[in-house]
XYZ file of C-alpha atoms in Angstrom:
771
model
C 71.597 -51.087 73.843
C 72.876 -51.587 77.377
C 70.042 -49.763 79.140
C 66.805 -47.805 78.462
C 68.618 -44.400 78.846
C 70.548 -45.133 75.881
C 67.536 -45.493 73.615
C 67.410 -41.760 73.031
C 70.822 -42.019 71.148
C 69.286 -43.869 68.219
C 65.628 -43.118 67.910
C 65.267 -39.425 68.615
C 67.146 -36.345 67.687
C 66.359 -32.835 68.735
C 65.851 -31.232 65.277
C 63.227 -33.851 64.504
C 61.597 -34.242 67.907
C 60.258 -30.589 68.083
C 57.859 -31.674 65.152
C 56.652 -34.847 66.762
C 54.174 -32.838 69.128
C 52.304 -31.366 65.970
C 52.480 -34.754 64.335
C 51.008 -36.660 67.309
C 48.298 -34.094 67.791
C 47.216 -34.273 63.993
C 47.178 -38.148 63.951
C 46.074 -39.509 67.153
C 42.095 -39.193 67.746
C 40.414 -38.248 70.948
C 42.223 -37.002 74.431
C 45.248 -39.200 73.998
C 46.574 -36.906 71.284
C 47.523 -34.230 74.001
C 49.459 -36.909 75.929
C 51.443 -37.990 72.830
C 51.890 -34.235 71.785
C 53.596 -33.796 75.342
C 55.751 -37.058 74.703
C 56.972 -35.390 71.507
C 57.942 -32.123 73.117
C 59.396 -33.869 76.242
C 61.367 -35.960 73.795
C 62.846 -32.630 72.231
C 63.745 -31.417 75.645
C 65.500 -34.413 76.639
C 67.412 -34.599 73.323
C 68.603 -31.083 74.100
C 69.898 -32.202 77.417
C 66.822 -31.477 79.551
C 67.378 -34.880 81.584
C 65.256 -37.387 82.890
C 63.386 -35.719 85.485
C 62.702 -32.654 83.483
C 61.221 -34.968 80.650
C 58.879 -36.685 83.153
C 57.638 -33.279 84.254
C 56.780 -32.405 80.613
C 54.815 -35.600 80.121
C 51.910 -33.936 81.794
C 52.635 -33.492 85.387
C 52.777 -29.719 85.199
C 49.516 -28.257 83.887
C 50.804 -24.862 83.032
C 53.411 -26.400 80.676
C 51.013 -28.904 79.203
C 48.635 -25.939 78.620
C 51.199 -24.110 76.603
C 52.081 -27.157 74.564
C 48.299 -27.825 73.637
C 47.052 -24.359 72.819
C 44.342 -24.245 70.045
C 44.660 -28.311 69.949
C 43.162 -28.544 73.297
C 39.758 -27.160 71.979
C 39.931 -29.200 68.960
C 40.585 -32.286 71.327
C 37.388 -31.498 73.591
C 35.235 -31.075 70.367
C 36.290 -34.455 69.133
C 36.097 -36.035 72.484
C 32.327 -34.915 72.620
C 31.742 -36.244 69.213
C 33.048 -39.579 70.066
C 31.009 -39.563 73.360
C 27.857 -38.953 71.347
C 28.677 -41.601 68.862
C 29.366 -44.067 71.694
C 25.986 -43.492 73.352
C 24.212 -43.852 70.047
C 26.038 -47.335 69.291
C 25.353 -48.368 73.028
C 21.476 -47.743 72.495
C 21.394 -49.674 69.139
C 23.281 -52.625 70.707
C 21.035 -52.816 73.698
C 17.934 -53.282 71.409
C 19.329 -56.640 70.146
C 22.249 -57.842 72.160
C 21.364 -61.618 71.744
C 21.340 -61.189 67.894
C 24.480 -59.311 67.739
C 26.159 -61.905 69.980
C 25.159 -64.988 67.987
C 26.088 -63.181 64.764
C 29.592 -62.057 65.986
C 30.306 -65.556 66.894
C 29.175 -66.984 63.734
C 31.203 -64.624 61.747
C 34.444 -65.489 63.956
C 33.695 -69.113 63.369
C 33.337 -68.244 59.618
C 36.786 -66.642 59.681
C 38.333 -69.546 61.202
C 36.791 -71.911 58.815
C 37.936 -69.680 55.899
C 41.408 -69.702 57.227
C 41.383 -73.675 57.473
C 40.006 -73.984 54.009
C 42.911 -71.860 52.489
C 41.089 -68.741 51.691
C 43.313 -65.918 51.501
C 43.801 -63.715 54.358
C 45.656 -60.970 52.504
C 47.552 -58.214 53.902
C 44.446 -55.809 53.767
C 42.225 -55.123 56.720
C 39.112 -57.163 56.542
C 35.743 -55.250 56.252
C 33.718 -54.727 59.256
C 31.464 -57.883 59.796
C 27.733 -57.461 58.937
C 25.114 -57.704 61.758
C 22.814 -60.554 60.980
C 20.781 -62.510 63.386
C 20.595 -66.242 62.868
C 17.086 -67.800 62.060
C 15.277 -68.179 65.267
C 14.410 -71.598 64.366
C 17.792 -72.678 64.470
C 18.417 -75.267 67.374
C 21.064 -74.211 69.784
C 24.612 -75.226 69.228
C 26.072 -78.314 71.173
C 28.442 -77.562 73.726
C 31.970 -77.616 73.008
C 34.195 -80.495 74.191
C 35.845 -79.750 77.558
C 39.639 -78.678 76.951
C 39.158 -77.498 73.419
C 40.626 -74.020 74.203
C 43.681 -75.637 75.911
C 44.124 -77.877 72.913
C 44.084 -75.103 70.404
C 46.531 -73.115 72.470
C 48.735 -76.130 72.632
C 48.596 -76.696 68.909
C 49.263 -73.008 68.218
C 52.200 -72.897 70.455
C 53.748 -76.030 68.664
C 53.128 -74.357 65.170
C 50.112 -76.343 64.264
C 48.186 -73.334 63.232
C 45.524 -75.103 61.048
C 44.871 -77.459 63.882
C 44.531 -74.565 66.456
C 42.355 -72.662 64.076
C 40.033 -75.742 63.766
C 39.739 -76.004 67.423
C 38.980 -72.368 67.743
C 36.277 -72.781 65.200
C 34.659 -75.482 66.895
C 34.741 -73.524 70.068
C 33.204 -70.408 68.543
C 30.436 -72.351 66.718
C 29.407 -73.736 70.118
C 30.064 -70.704 72.209
C 29.546 -67.467 70.012
C 31.932 -64.814 70.870
C 34.068 -66.950 73.382
C 36.842 -64.506 74.316
C 39.543 -66.972 74.717
C 38.893 -68.786 71.350
C 38.639 -65.259 69.511
C 41.980 -64.182 71.174
C 43.650 -67.487 70.095
C 42.239 -67.477 66.691
C 43.510 -63.919 66.060
C 47.041 -64.743 67.290
C 46.989 -67.922 65.032
C 45.897 -65.883 62.042
C 48.243 -63.221 62.699
C 51.028 -65.598 62.990
C 49.994 -67.027 59.663
C 50.419 -63.651 57.952
C 46.561 -63.016 57.681
C 46.080 -59.753 59.981
C 42.950 -58.811 58.095
C 41.251 -62.146 59.036
C 42.669 -61.852 62.630
C 41.145 -58.331 62.907
C 37.698 -59.524 61.645
C 37.601 -62.172 64.325
C 38.417 -59.737 67.132
C 35.814 -57.208 65.897
C 33.361 -59.962 66.125
C 34.226 -60.800 69.595
C 34.072 -57.185 70.731
C 30.508 -56.947 69.287
C 29.504 -59.969 71.228
C 31.049 -58.811 74.429
C 28.984 -57.277 77.233
C 31.730 -54.699 77.924
C 31.235 -53.186 74.604
C 27.658 -52.223 75.500
C 28.693 -49.805 78.404
C 31.084 -51.556 80.430
C 34.759 -51.176 80.747
C 36.807 -51.650 77.500
C 38.512 -55.251 76.854
C 41.932 -53.827 76.713
C 43.523 -57.151 75.831
C 41.139 -57.509 72.777
C 41.510 -53.969 71.719
C 45.361 -54.238 71.908
C 45.561 -57.170 69.691
C 43.010 -55.790 67.481
C 45.059 -52.621 67.184
C 48.128 -54.605 66.332
C 46.264 -56.685 63.579
C 44.865 -53.639 61.867
C 48.372 -52.004 61.887
C 49.839 -55.096 60.402
C 46.999 -55.021 57.692
C 47.780 -51.422 56.907
C 44.637 -49.993 58.465
C 46.802 -47.343 60.400
C 43.866 -45.085 61.116
C 41.735 -47.710 62.570
C 44.800 -48.994 64.546
C 45.509 -45.602 66.171
C 41.878 -45.177 67.148
C 41.717 -48.876 68.510
C 44.922 -48.654 70.627
C 44.021 -45.155 71.823
C 40.778 -46.576 73.297
C 42.858 -49.446 74.809
C 45.418 -46.830 76.413
C 42.560 -44.846 77.867
C 40.934 -48.135 79.357
C 44.376 -49.431 80.690
C 45.227 -46.784 82.847
C 48.474 -46.647 84.847
C 47.968 -49.641 86.941
C 50.128 -52.030 84.929
C 53.573 -50.631 83.756
C 54.449 -53.395 81.624
C 51.037 -53.688 79.864
C 50.895 -49.923 79.282
C 54.578 -50.042 77.898
C 53.396 -52.687 75.488
C 50.337 -50.538 74.295
C 52.542 -47.576 73.657
C 54.850 -49.722 71.728
C 52.115 -50.948 69.604
C 50.891 -47.358 69.155
C 54.378 -46.465 68.053
C 54.359 -49.329 65.486
C 51.179 -47.854 63.916
C 52.456 -44.277 64.000
C 55.963 -45.132 62.569
C 55.061 -46.322 59.041
C 53.746 -42.629 58.208
C 57.313 -41.251 58.288
C 58.215 -37.745 58.852
C 57.016 -36.066 62.075
C 54.842 -38.956 62.749
C 57.897 -41.207 63.040
C 59.529 -38.941 65.495
C 56.225 -39.210 67.612
C 56.587 -42.931 67.385
C 60.154 -42.508 68.667
C 59.059 -40.610 71.631
C 56.368 -43.323 72.408
C 59.257 -46.006 72.051
C 61.435 -44.110 74.601
C 58.447 -43.793 76.903
C 57.597 -47.311 76.962
C 61.252 -48.412 77.622
C 61.305 -46.094 80.552
C 58.308 -47.916 81.838
C 59.672 -51.304 81.196
C 63.409 -51.750 79.702
C 62.430 -55.226 78.701
C 59.400 -54.538 76.634
C 59.959 -56.622 73.693
C 57.572 -54.886 71.468
C 59.341 -51.428 72.159
C 62.820 -53.273 71.728
C 61.524 -54.382 68.298
C 60.236 -51.085 67.028
C 63.635 -49.418 68.555
C 65.501 -51.900 66.285
C 63.564 -51.205 63.190
C 64.134 -47.354 63.854
C 67.758 -47.901 64.349
C 68.106 -50.056 61.270
C 66.151 -47.606 58.899
C 68.628 -44.807 60.386
C 71.696 -46.661 59.529
C 72.711 -47.160 63.167
C 73.743 -50.711 62.995
C 75.704 -50.848 66.170
C 72.597 -49.902 68.067
C 70.368 -52.378 65.984
C 72.835 -55.178 66.734
C 72.621 -54.493 70.450
C 68.673 -54.361 70.302
C 68.831 -57.789 68.564
C 71.037 -59.298 71.101
C 69.048 -58.258 74.005
C 65.753 -59.581 72.288
C 67.430 -62.911 71.276
C 68.588 -63.310 75.020
C 65.068 -63.238 76.146
C 63.477 -64.970 73.148
C 65.907 -67.052 71.322
C 63.465 -67.770 68.536
C 62.073 -64.377 67.901
C 62.232 -64.189 64.098
C 62.158 -60.531 63.748
C 65.152 -60.104 66.213
C 67.179 -62.913 64.321
C 66.354 -60.973 60.696
C 67.452 -57.488 62.399
C 70.759 -59.193 63.772
C 71.397 -60.834 60.345
C 71.238 -57.256 58.773
C 73.264 -55.647 61.320
C 75.893 -58.184 61.467
C 76.510 -57.756 57.749
C 77.546 -54.184 58.603
C 80.851 -53.395 60.028
C 79.491 -51.186 62.707
C 77.016 -54.182 63.752
C 79.633 -56.796 63.674
C 82.043 -54.606 65.816
C 79.256 -54.158 68.255
C 78.389 -57.863 68.509
C 82.188 -58.778 69.069
C 82.706 -56.136 71.562
C 79.756 -56.662 73.592
C 79.399 -60.430 73.361
C 83.002 -61.585 72.569
C 84.325 -60.443 75.789
C 81.498 -61.963 77.935
C 81.628 -65.360 80.010
C 80.523 -68.127 77.775
C 81.357 -66.054 74.611
C 82.185 -68.935 72.386
C 78.824 -70.610 72.724
C 77.041 -67.194 72.649
C 78.857 -66.243 69.431
C 77.904 -69.692 67.896
C 74.342 -69.169 68.837
C 74.192 -65.519 67.407
C 75.850 -67.148 64.239
C 73.021 -69.649 63.728
C 70.537 -66.613 63.897
C 72.545 -64.739 61.311
C 73.067 -67.601 58.994
C 69.213 -68.631 59.144
C 68.357 -65.128 57.569
C 71.057 -65.081 54.820
C 74.061 -63.618 56.578
C 76.368 -66.540 55.709
C 79.703 -64.623 55.611
C 78.828 -62.786 58.927
C 77.709 -66.186 60.410
C 81.178 -67.578 59.337
C 82.928 -64.758 60.975
C 81.306 -65.237 64.256
C 81.984 -69.024 64.063
C 85.607 -68.461 63.538
C 85.672 -66.131 66.399
C 83.941 -68.654 68.680
C 86.283 -71.614 67.410
C 89.287 -69.632 67.939
C 88.346 -68.652 71.327
C 87.661 -72.356 72.167
C 89.509 -74.710 69.905
C 88.359 -77.825 71.806
C 84.581 -76.720 71.574
C 82.962 -79.208 69.293
C 79.841 -77.120 68.857
C 81.757 -74.050 67.623
C 83.657 -76.352 65.285
C 80.787 -77.951 63.761
C 79.103 -74.697 63.203
C 81.987 -73.583 61.389
C 82.248 -76.652 59.376
C 78.611 -76.200 58.370
C 79.326 -72.684 57.461
C 82.237 -73.703 55.290
C 80.202 -76.309 53.545
C 77.856 -73.489 52.205
C 80.587 -72.265 50.092
C 81.802 -75.679 49.112
C 85.223 -74.992 50.800
C 85.863 -78.561 51.694
C 89.489 -78.251 52.313
C 88.981 -75.527 55.075
C 86.216 -77.967 56.361
C 88.691 -80.581 56.867
C 91.175 -78.236 58.367
C 88.647 -77.334 60.989
C 88.069 -81.028 61.880
C 91.566 -81.710 61.952
C 92.295 -78.650 64.275
C 89.626 -79.870 66.710
C 90.833 -83.271 66.864
C 94.295 -81.991 67.734
C 92.956 -79.693 70.381
C 90.850 -82.630 72.065
C 93.153 -85.305 71.156
C 92.838 -86.843 74.646
C 88.974 -87.070 74.408
C 87.249 -90.246 73.581
C 84.066 -91.015 71.819
C 83.323 -94.541 73.073
C 86.173 -96.688 71.645
C 87.620 -93.812 69.416
C 90.176 -91.462 70.612
C 89.952 -88.145 68.659
C 93.864 -88.006 68.345
C 93.497 -91.212 66.257
C 91.712 -89.385 63.352
C 94.968 -87.199 62.673
C 96.541 -90.619 61.882
C 94.245 -91.309 58.957
C 96.776 -90.986 56.078
C 94.357 -89.535 53.406
C 93.155 -86.725 55.513
C 96.599 -85.230 55.602
C 97.087 -85.850 51.767
C 93.833 -83.905 51.135
C 95.143 -81.083 53.584
C 97.788 -80.427 50.849
C 95.612 -80.792 47.755
C 93.367 -77.564 46.874
C 89.793 -78.237 46.300
C 87.789 -76.484 43.709
C 83.861 -76.789 43.689
C 83.063 -79.168 40.632
C 86.577 -80.076 40.271
C 88.045 -83.474 40.204
C 91.636 -82.875 41.912
C 90.467 -84.888 45.163
C 89.136 -87.632 42.836
C 92.585 -87.899 41.429
C 94.282 -87.533 44.800
C 92.628 -90.593 46.505
C 92.368 -93.757 44.328
C 89.292 -95.589 45.130
C 89.434 -99.375 45.622
C 85.939 -100.589 46.524
C 85.110 -103.702 48.410
C 82.449 -106.166 47.195
C 78.957 -104.860 46.837
C 75.875 -106.045 48.808
C 74.883 -107.946 45.610
C 78.112 -109.607 45.422
C 78.397 -110.593 49.121
C 74.877 -111.985 49.136
C 76.046 -114.201 45.972
C 78.668 -115.639 48.167
C 76.703 -115.792 51.341
C 72.972 -115.482 51.289
C 72.770 -114.099 54.606
C 75.150 -111.202 54.043
C 73.723 -107.977 55.396
C 73.931 -104.300 54.656
C 76.809 -102.114 56.021
C 73.866 -100.334 57.975
C 73.388 -103.634 59.940
C 76.683 -105.245 59.836
C 79.635 -103.330 61.489
C 82.140 -106.026 60.100
C 81.819 -104.711 56.448
C 83.339 -101.217 57.257
C 85.870 -102.867 59.376
C 86.758 -105.462 56.801
C 87.279 -102.677 54.235
C 89.617 -100.836 56.427
C 91.683 -103.819 57.414
C 92.045 -104.925 53.918
C 93.739 -101.620 53.154
C 96.050 -101.947 56.249
C 94.173 -99.532 58.267
C 93.252 -101.840 61.259
C 89.958 -103.116 62.298
C 88.258 -99.766 62.584
C 88.220 -99.711 66.365
C 87.013 -102.004 68.989
C 83.233 -102.405 69.566
C 81.897 -100.787 72.604
C 81.069 -102.985 75.564
C 77.972 -101.006 76.460
C 75.774 -98.390 75.342
C 76.993 -94.931 75.842
C 74.765 -91.803 76.787
C 76.694 -89.132 74.855
C 76.862 -85.619 76.042
C 75.710 -82.849 73.705
C 79.439 -81.901 73.181
C 80.122 -85.612 72.285
C 77.425 -85.735 69.933
C 78.609 -82.649 68.204
C 82.304 -84.028 67.963
C 80.770 -87.356 66.335
C 78.648 -85.054 63.877
C 81.850 -83.227 63.052
C 83.702 -86.445 61.741
C 80.472 -87.399 59.831
C 80.320 -83.954 58.306
C 84.095 -84.328 57.246
C 83.322 -87.712 55.741
C 80.345 -86.153 53.800
C 82.703 -83.207 52.494
C 85.324 -85.937 51.354
C 82.618 -87.718 49.375
C 81.017 -84.718 47.901
C 84.539 -83.521 46.992
C 85.493 -86.854 45.363
C 87.921 -88.292 47.903
C 85.903 -91.565 48.079
C 88.549 -93.375 50.007
C 88.805 -90.580 52.459
C 85.251 -90.656 53.150
C 85.318 -94.382 53.774
C 88.425 -94.129 56.168
C 86.285 -91.721 58.344
C 83.212 -93.561 58.316
C 84.969 -96.627 59.219
C 86.692 -94.937 62.084
C 83.437 -93.440 63.149
C 81.423 -96.613 62.949
C 82.229 -97.962 66.645
C 81.401 -94.941 68.260
C 78.318 -94.346 66.144
C 77.109 -97.882 67.056
C 77.866 -97.248 70.747
C 75.427 -94.573 71.230
C 72.637 -95.558 73.544
C 70.131 -93.300 71.452
C 69.914 -94.114 67.870
C 71.673 -91.039 66.282
C 68.464 -90.216 64.120
C 66.726 -89.501 67.354
C 69.230 -87.008 68.608
C 70.104 -83.479 67.469
C 72.814 -84.813 65.032
C 70.354 -86.838 63.087
C 70.930 -84.755 59.900
C 74.574 -85.629 60.042
C 73.856 -89.248 61.001
C 71.388 -89.679 58.060
C 73.968 -88.370 55.365
C 76.743 -90.578 56.748
C 74.353 -93.509 56.563
C 73.413 -92.938 53.129
C 77.225 -92.438 52.021
C 78.181 -95.490 53.624
C 75.714 -97.739 51.763
C 76.746 -96.160 48.585
C 80.384 -96.764 49.452
C 80.087 -100.525 50.687
C 76.762 -101.767 49.297
C 76.685 -100.202 45.972
C 80.119 -98.832 45.532
C 81.366 -96.782 42.397
C 83.882 -98.646 40.170
C 87.396 -98.126 40.827
C 88.924 -94.701 39.707
C 91.528 -95.971 37.209
C 89.632 -97.469 34.513
C 86.065 -97.707 33.082
C 84.515 -101.135 32.743
C 84.148 -102.393 29.158
C 80.307 -102.833 29.589
C 77.693 -101.466 31.934
C 78.399 -102.064 35.439
C 76.915 -100.753 38.611
C 75.302 -97.501 37.956
C 75.520 -98.062 34.273
C 79.096 -97.145 33.834
C 80.797 -97.943 30.424
C 83.799 -96.632 28.464
C 86.973 -97.379 26.722
C 89.657 -99.499 28.435
C 92.329 -97.557 30.107
C 90.043 -94.217 30.282
C 90.293 -92.546 33.692
C 86.957 -91.356 35.395
C 88.635 -87.881 35.709
C 89.059 -87.459 31.806
C 85.390 -87.991 31.216
C 83.400 -84.894 30.366
C 81.334 -83.794 33.198
C 77.487 -83.607 33.704
C 76.782 -81.757 36.959
C 74.343 -82.934 39.499
C 73.256 -79.857 41.473
C 70.647 -80.434 44.355
C 69.848 -81.988 47.593
C 70.941 -85.337 48.923
C 69.264 -87.077 46.215
C 72.248 -86.442 43.977
C 74.555 -88.656 46.098
C 73.635 -91.934 44.360
C 74.852 -90.746 41.024
C 77.854 -88.965 42.410
C 81.255 -89.886 40.817
C 79.862 -92.488 38.568
C 80.089 -92.800 34.747
C 76.827 -93.042 32.326
C 76.944 -92.944 28.526
C 75.148 -90.149 26.917
C 75.378 -89.632 23.305
C 77.481 -92.517 22.934
C 80.263 -90.998 25.110
C 81.196 -91.548 28.551
C 80.165 -88.735 31.276
C 81.346 -88.357 34.799
C 78.549 -87.189 37.028
C 80.049 -84.578 39.180
C 78.119 -83.522 42.331
C 77.383 -79.957 43.565
C 75.632 -80.862 46.962
C 73.171 -78.173 48.585
C 72.254 -79.819 51.667
C 68.387 -79.451 52.461
C 67.562 -77.757 49.237
C 63.962 -76.953 48.641
C 62.472 -75.883 45.556
C 60.785 -73.133 47.579
C 64.141 -71.753 48.563
C 64.826 -70.794 45.067
C 61.774 -68.345 44.901
C 62.730 -64.639 44.221
C 63.755 -62.925 47.513
C 64.413 -65.912 49.668
C 67.286 -65.438 52.034
C 67.488 -68.815 53.499
C 71.155 -70.084 53.681
C 70.401 -73.201 51.370
C 69.523 -70.314 48.616
C 72.988 -69.057 49.222
C 74.641 -72.116 48.825
C 72.661 -73.027 45.691
C 73.671 -69.739 43.873
C 77.423 -70.299 44.946
C 77.288 -73.836 43.392
C 75.679 -72.342 40.163
C 78.283 -69.528 40.004
C 80.946 -72.465 40.042
C 79.562 -74.084 36.721
C 81.584 -73.675 33.773
C 80.002 -71.641 30.995
C 77.984 -73.955 28.710
C 77.962 -76.809 31.539
C 75.185 -79.312 31.298
C 73.534 -79.727 34.595
C 70.801 -82.048 36.231
C 69.018 -80.086 38.857
C 67.473 -82.217 41.586
C 65.116 -80.500 43.915
C 61.653 -80.910 45.357
C 61.674 -84.002 47.202
C 62.000 -82.300 50.618
C 59.005 -80.173 49.543
C 56.983 -83.003 48.749
C 57.998 -84.894 52.064
C 57.469 -81.965 54.503
C 57.538 -78.539 53.000
C 54.000 -78.679 51.258
C 52.151 -80.224 54.490
C 54.040 -77.855 56.694
C 52.748 -74.937 54.565
C 49.338 -76.000 54.818
C 49.389 -76.632 58.585
C 50.847 -73.144 59.162
C 48.131 -71.767 57.104
C 50.604 -70.235 54.546
C 48.684 -71.708 51.716
C 46.052 -74.244 50.690
C 47.713 -77.502 48.944
C 47.114 -76.458 45.684
C 48.487 -73.021 46.201
C 51.559 -74.429 47.996
C 52.266 -76.657 45.324
C 52.225 -73.954 42.735
C 54.539 -71.634 44.870
C 57.006 -74.554 45.175
C 57.164 -75.318 41.656
C 57.418 -71.416 40.723
C 60.482 -71.493 42.722
C 62.373 -73.832 40.619
C 64.670 -72.271 39.379
C 66.455 -69.087 38.360
C 68.987 -70.541 35.983
C 67.331 -69.184 32.732
C 63.981 -69.336 31.422
C 63.653 -71.467 28.220
C 66.865 -73.237 28.899
C 65.649 -76.047 31.247
C 64.137 -79.439 30.029
C 62.166 -81.680 32.499
C 63.445 -85.064 32.536
C 60.171 -87.062 32.759
C 61.580 -90.483 33.699
C 59.779 -90.685 36.969
C 57.053 -93.206 36.011
C 59.876 -95.703 35.012
C 60.838 -95.689 38.459
C 57.674 -97.029 39.754
C 55.737 -100.243 39.585
C 53.017 -100.596 36.837
C 50.094 -99.540 39.171
C 52.477 -96.675 40.333
C 51.814 -97.604 43.859
C 55.601 -98.198 45.010
C 58.995 -97.856 43.771
C 60.200 -100.497 41.281
C 61.943 -103.334 42.806
C 65.686 -102.820 43.140
C 65.448 -99.181 42.873
C 65.606 -98.312 46.662
C 68.674 -97.772 48.762
C 67.982 -96.806 52.277
C 64.104 -95.924 52.424
C 64.922 -92.300 51.224
C 67.128 -92.350 48.270
C 67.253 -94.171 44.933
C 69.835 -97.022 44.305
C 72.365 -96.138 41.533
C 70.624 -98.761 39.537
C 68.478 -96.017 38.274
C 71.383 -94.251 36.388
C 70.548 -95.947 33.138
C 67.216 -94.427 33.167
C 68.884 -91.034 33.751
C 71.184 -91.446 30.800
C 68.430 -92.354 28.545
C 66.282 -89.279 29.562
C 69.544 -87.298 28.906
C 69.821 -88.698 25.437
C 66.244 -87.982 24.682
C 66.493 -84.550 26.059
C 69.727 -83.785 23.739
C 68.055 -85.377 20.874
C 65.292 -82.952 21.420
C 67.379 -79.770 21.206
C 68.016 -79.074 25.075
C 71.518 -77.488 25.623
C 71.346 -76.019 29.017
C 70.092 -77.526 32.394
C 67.739 -80.390 33.042
C 65.253 -80.566 35.857
C 64.866 -83.921 37.556
C 61.939 -84.304 40.012
């Protein structure tokens, strides 16, 4: 949407606008219904070509025309206004009789609402009932004064997403200062953000009862505005219309931006009614955008209307405008994701953004928003356009590589990395010239070897010849260190295979730019793809080449924006050099590292597979051989980076769910699968859900568990060997089973093999869950 004047092209049409006047008159309470009726008629006139000035004349500036529009409805409005005035006078008289009791009772209720939210009581999607008016016992001592700075602390916590902490601070402030306006507003915003609009409305109603303005003064427009929004979100549309109409009457025309937001909120309460009411809402959106073309609530509602009507090009333009002002606007991201998956929406984005200065960065940014909300294919298209426009842009190349990773297209991912290194061949990452990456022989070989998810073609293409494990090195030298602490380990492995020394060590710490960090992350992602695809030697080559620039960073990589790529690379490096898989060509005669066994002369790639499907915790078992039911079985990874059990719930659109189901589709019919998910939920997801007031802890656990998985009811068997991983008192991991502080050492694999034996003996034939 290029300007506000363009709005009418997608939210209003002449045939429907004529009915908007009657709809507004029937739905809106009080005198405001006449203005909304005039808005509908004015929109109809503008849709017929009446023009902007003619439209403004019809918004109430010509009394004769307005009188013609209102007709009999004006008399009805006067009667309703008189009735409302009488009701307000009666309420004011009642409130004057016990103002202190009402204020204290309302403050107690608001604090109680906050406490219920903190304790995990359901907020629900329904409007909370009106609070009872109860006076506290007269013998109760006055509450203690609140600590200074409590409101500022609540607002800071809310801004950082710590909703439970913010609600607790608001509860303390409301307990000490019943009816505190700032605490009530902040609490309502917190509860609304947590998806509890009914509880938010109850808190605001309590604040309005406690406010002196409710007893004869000017209405509190800000409180009424937010209350109307909460009521609409809770489905109480009639109450929302009444509340917002009152706020509009109190606001007047002094602040155009504030009035535009009120009109947009009123439109949001009207639109769900459909039919003529939706056209009245469209008229209000037009009016709001004429007042303030940057009004975010009006733009959001315009985007909803455009999407509902299949006008995807307009929806995409609205989403882009919103994201330009608020990059983290979740509703705008969802709208863009929907629009970009439609040809008209994608065409609009490429036409309007693709030709602008800085287009590659803008397209990559929009791709991130689209990918986050499930538009993986559309995001990949945006990344492709960005990377093609700027081949030496590391950020665009890294984004495209991660998108290809989601469909396990590791061959295309390596192609992206090689093209970037060719375009930026003269650039350096500390001691490493990017052009040198093109000289790694195994990468060129993999470019000619097609990769299939779950296949072993790359395993056969790159013979893996491991160096001595950390255990073996310490047997020869008690002071030997992990490859994570000793750069000589990777360099020695590479030199032993004729690959040089892996690059000279940097003489000083380097402050990498964001572009350089992205370039380093791209190399680490390519190494991760090689490992997950079976090209263990190629992964080791890349990690050895990137080891010196990684160590040269002034800031530890786990404290930078590429911490995830660095964490994966660190775990894979330890698996390759500290606990390496056995050589490819033959099985050992007896159990070795990782419990591998088999007949002499048998190739790894010939063993029947057991698939490991899950997050990074499948890596320790990847490309190793265990014995199940007396036969060697190759553990083949299908990696889903960042997978949570919560992502597998019905209706989830996050891109990890997309990657999971793509991996599941690649499984052969009748395959045996070990599903590994839930660790990230336990480490961060459950605590975050509680802190964001999404659920109490027990409810959060149940929801996460319910998300696992959709592979088929009755076909999953839980592999309950977790107790065997722990010390006898279950206080810690058993000695020798830790790898890097996050992942298990491959020494745990005999326990997995025994659990699989038990599951098969018990009749399991499909997947197995390990958590």
